[in-house]
Protein backbone atom coordinates (compact mmCIF):
# COMPACT_ATOMS: atom_id res chain seq x y z
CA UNK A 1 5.11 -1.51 -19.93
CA UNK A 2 3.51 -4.07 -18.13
CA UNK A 3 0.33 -4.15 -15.87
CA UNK A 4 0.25 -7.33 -13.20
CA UNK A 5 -2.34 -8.75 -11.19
CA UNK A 6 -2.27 -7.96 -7.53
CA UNK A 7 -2.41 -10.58 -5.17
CA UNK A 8 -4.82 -10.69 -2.74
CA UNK A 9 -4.62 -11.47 0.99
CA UNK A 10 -3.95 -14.76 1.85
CA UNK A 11 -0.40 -14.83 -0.92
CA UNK A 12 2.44 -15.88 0.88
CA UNK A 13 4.69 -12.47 -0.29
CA UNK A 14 2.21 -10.54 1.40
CA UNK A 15 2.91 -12.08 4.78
CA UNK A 16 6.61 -11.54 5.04
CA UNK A 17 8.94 -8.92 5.00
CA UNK A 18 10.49 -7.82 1.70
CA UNK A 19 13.81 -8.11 1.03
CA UNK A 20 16.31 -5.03 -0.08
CA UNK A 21 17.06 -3.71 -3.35
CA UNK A 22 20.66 -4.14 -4.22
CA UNK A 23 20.68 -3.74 -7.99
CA UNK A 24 19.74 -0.24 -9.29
CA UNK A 25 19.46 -1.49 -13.00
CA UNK A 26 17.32 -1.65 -16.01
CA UNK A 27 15.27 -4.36 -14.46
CA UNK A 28 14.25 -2.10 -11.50
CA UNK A 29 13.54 0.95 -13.83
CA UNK A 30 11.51 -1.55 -15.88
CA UNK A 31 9.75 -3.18 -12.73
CA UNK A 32 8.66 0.71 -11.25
CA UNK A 33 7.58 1.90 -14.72
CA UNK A 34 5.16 -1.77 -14.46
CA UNK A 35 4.24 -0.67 -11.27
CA UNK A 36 3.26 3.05 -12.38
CA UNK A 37 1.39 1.36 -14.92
CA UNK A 38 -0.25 -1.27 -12.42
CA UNK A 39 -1.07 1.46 -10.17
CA UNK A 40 -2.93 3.55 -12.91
CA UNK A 41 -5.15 0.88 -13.80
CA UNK A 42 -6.15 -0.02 -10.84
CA UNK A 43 -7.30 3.36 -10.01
CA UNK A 44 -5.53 3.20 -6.47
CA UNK A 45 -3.35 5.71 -4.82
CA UNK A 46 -0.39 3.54 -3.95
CA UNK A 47 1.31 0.08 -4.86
CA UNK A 48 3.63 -1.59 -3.09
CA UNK A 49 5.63 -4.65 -5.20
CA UNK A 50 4.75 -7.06 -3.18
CA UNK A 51 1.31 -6.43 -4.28
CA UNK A 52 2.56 -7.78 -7.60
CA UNK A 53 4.54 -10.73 -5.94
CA UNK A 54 7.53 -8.94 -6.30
CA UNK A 55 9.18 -9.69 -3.04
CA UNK A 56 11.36 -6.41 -3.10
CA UNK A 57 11.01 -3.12 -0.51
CA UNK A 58 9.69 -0.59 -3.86
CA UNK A 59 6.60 1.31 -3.49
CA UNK A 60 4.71 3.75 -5.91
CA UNK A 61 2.42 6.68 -5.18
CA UNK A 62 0.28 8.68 -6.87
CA UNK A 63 -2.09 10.14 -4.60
CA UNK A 64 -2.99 14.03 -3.00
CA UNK A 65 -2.27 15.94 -0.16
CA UNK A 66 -5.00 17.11 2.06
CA UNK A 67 -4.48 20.59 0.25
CA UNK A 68 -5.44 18.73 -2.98
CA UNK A 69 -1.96 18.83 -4.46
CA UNK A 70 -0.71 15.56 -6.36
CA UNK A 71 2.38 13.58 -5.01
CA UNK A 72 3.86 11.10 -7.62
CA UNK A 73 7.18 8.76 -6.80
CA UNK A 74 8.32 5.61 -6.25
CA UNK A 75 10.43 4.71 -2.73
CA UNK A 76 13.09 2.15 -3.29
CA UNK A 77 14.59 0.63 0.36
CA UNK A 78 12.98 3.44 2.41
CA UNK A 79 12.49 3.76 6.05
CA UNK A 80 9.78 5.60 7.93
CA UNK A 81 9.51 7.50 10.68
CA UNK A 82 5.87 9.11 11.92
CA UNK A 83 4.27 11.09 15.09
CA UNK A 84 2.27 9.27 17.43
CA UNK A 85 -0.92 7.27 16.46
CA UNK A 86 -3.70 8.63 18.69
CA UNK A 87 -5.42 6.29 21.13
CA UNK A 88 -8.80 7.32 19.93
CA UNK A 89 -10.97 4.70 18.54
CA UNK A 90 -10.94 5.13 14.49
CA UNK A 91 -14.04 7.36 12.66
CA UNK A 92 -15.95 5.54 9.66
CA UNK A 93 -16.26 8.58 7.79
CA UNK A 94 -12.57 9.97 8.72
CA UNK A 95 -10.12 6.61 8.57
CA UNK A 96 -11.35 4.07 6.77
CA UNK A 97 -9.11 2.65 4.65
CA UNK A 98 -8.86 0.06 1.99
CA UNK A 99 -6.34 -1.80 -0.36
CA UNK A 100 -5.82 -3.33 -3.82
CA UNK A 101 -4.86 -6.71 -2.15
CA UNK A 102 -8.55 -7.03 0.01
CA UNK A 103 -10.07 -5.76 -3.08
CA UNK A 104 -13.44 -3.76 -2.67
CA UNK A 105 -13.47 -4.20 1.16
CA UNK A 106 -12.28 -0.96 3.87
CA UNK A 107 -12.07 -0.51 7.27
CA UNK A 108 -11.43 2.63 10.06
CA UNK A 109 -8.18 2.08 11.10
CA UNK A 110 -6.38 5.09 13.18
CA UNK A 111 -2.48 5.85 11.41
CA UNK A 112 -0.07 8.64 12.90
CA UNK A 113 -0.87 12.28 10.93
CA UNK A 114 2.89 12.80 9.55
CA UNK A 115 5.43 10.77 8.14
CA UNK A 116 9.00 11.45 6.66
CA UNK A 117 10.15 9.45 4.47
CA UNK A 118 13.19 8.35 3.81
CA UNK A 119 14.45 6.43 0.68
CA UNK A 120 16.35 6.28 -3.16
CA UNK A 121 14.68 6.69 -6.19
CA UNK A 122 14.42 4.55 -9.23
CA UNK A 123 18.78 5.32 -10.19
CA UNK A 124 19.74 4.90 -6.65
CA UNK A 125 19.42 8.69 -5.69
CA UNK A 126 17.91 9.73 -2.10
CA UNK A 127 14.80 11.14 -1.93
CA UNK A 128 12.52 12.47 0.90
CA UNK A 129 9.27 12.97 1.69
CA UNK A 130 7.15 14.81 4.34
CA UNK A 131 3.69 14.34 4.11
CA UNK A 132 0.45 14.83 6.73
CA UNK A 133 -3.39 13.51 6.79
CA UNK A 134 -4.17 11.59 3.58
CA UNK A 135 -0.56 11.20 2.18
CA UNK A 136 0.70 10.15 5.20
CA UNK A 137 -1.95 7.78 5.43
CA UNK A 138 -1.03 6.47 1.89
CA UNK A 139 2.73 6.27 3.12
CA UNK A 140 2.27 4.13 5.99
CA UNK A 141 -0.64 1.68 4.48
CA UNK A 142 2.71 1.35 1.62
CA UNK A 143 5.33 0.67 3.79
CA UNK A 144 3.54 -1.67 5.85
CA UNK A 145 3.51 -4.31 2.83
CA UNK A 146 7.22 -4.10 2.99
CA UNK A 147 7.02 -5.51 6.13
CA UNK A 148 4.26 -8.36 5.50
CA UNK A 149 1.63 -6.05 7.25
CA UNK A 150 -1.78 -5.68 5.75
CA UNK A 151 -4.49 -2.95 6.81
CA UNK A 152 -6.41 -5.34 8.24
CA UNK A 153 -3.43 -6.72 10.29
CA UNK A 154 -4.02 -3.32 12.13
CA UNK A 155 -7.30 -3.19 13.15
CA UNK A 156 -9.30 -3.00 16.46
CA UNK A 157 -10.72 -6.08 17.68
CA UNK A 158 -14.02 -5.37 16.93
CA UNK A 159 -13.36 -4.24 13.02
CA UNK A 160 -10.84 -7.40 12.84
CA UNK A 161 -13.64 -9.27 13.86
CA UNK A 162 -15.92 -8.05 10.97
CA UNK A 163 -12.79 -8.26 8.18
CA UNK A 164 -11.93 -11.33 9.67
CA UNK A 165 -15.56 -13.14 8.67
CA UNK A 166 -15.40 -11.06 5.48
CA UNK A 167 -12.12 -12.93 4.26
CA UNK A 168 -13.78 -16.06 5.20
CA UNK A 169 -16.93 -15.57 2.98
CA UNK A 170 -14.11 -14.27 0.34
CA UNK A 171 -12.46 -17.26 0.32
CA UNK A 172 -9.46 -15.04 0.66
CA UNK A 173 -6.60 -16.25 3.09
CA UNK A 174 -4.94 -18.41 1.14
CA UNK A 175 -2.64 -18.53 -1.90
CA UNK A 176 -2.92 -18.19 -5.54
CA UNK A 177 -5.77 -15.53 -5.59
CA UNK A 178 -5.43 -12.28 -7.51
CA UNK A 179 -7.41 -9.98 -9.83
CA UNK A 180 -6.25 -8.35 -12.83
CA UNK A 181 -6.61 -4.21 -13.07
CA UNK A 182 -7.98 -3.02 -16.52
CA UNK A 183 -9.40 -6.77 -17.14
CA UNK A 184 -11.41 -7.42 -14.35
CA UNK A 185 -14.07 -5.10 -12.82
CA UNK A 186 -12.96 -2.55 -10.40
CA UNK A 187 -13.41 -3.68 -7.25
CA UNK A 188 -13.86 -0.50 -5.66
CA UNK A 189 -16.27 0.90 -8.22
CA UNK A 190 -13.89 3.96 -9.82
């Protein structure tokens, strides 16, 4: 196995939609089992392949429920369907959120409590999913990189305002950036 550097905001395959996987081969198996192994070194709770620059619509998960339970898979052309996102502004102890690809940095941001998803597995199979609070957060914050949606995409004006001036003191936004799990220091301390 394999462990790539994620991207980080500002990489062109982060900004566009993924394209479907038509080929359910020993390349895919090969690219998830990278992913897993991505995923574990980075010490995050979901990876999406774009994150890798793997323009493809494949996410992995390993992350718990709100009852503490682990949830381990990998979603392969899924679709998503959720309950309605509440209106209420966002709690920074409650929803904040982060990602691999704005490494360190998070942000309250309000997401819909359940999700079903919908998808195949690594040979092609369908598989399903159901998940509320946490895991459903982890779900959504996934399958929005398949679409060329970051967190931070998301966010009210006045935290997009704050991530927005954070990128620019990153020097993020633009291409060619990425960090290396394992090699490099975590950036979000784990």
């Amino acid at each position: 196995m394999t462990i790539h550097p994620i991207v980080v905001l500002g990489e062109p395959v982060l900004h566009r939609r993924a394209s479907e996987v038509a080929e359910f081969d020993d390349d895919l198996r090969r690219l998830i089992d990278d992913m897993y192994d991505t995923l574990a070194a980075s010490n995050g709770v979901g990876l999406a392949a774009p994150q890798i620059g793997v323009a493809l619509r494949i996410f992995v998960y390993d992350a718990p429920d709100d009852d503490g339970e682990q949830h381990r898979g990998v979603f392969v052309n899924p679709t998503l369907v959720n309950s309605k996102v509440p209106g209420t502004a966002p709690d920074r102890d409650d929803d904040t959120e982060g990602c691999l690809s704005v490494p360190g940095e998070d942000f309250p941001l309000k997401r819909a409590d359940w999700v079903k998803v919908s998808a195949l597995d690594g040979d092609g199979h369908p598989v399903e999913l159901e998940a509320r609070g946490w895991l459903a957060r982890v779900m959504q914050h996934e399958f929005d990189h398949l679409n060329g949606t970051l967190y931070v995409d998301r966010l009210s004006e006045r935290w997009s305002k704050k991530a927005r001036k954070l990128i620019r003191s990153n020097g993020w936004g633009v291409p060619g950036l990425s960090w290396m799990p394992g090699v490099d220091p975590d950036p979000f301390g784990h």
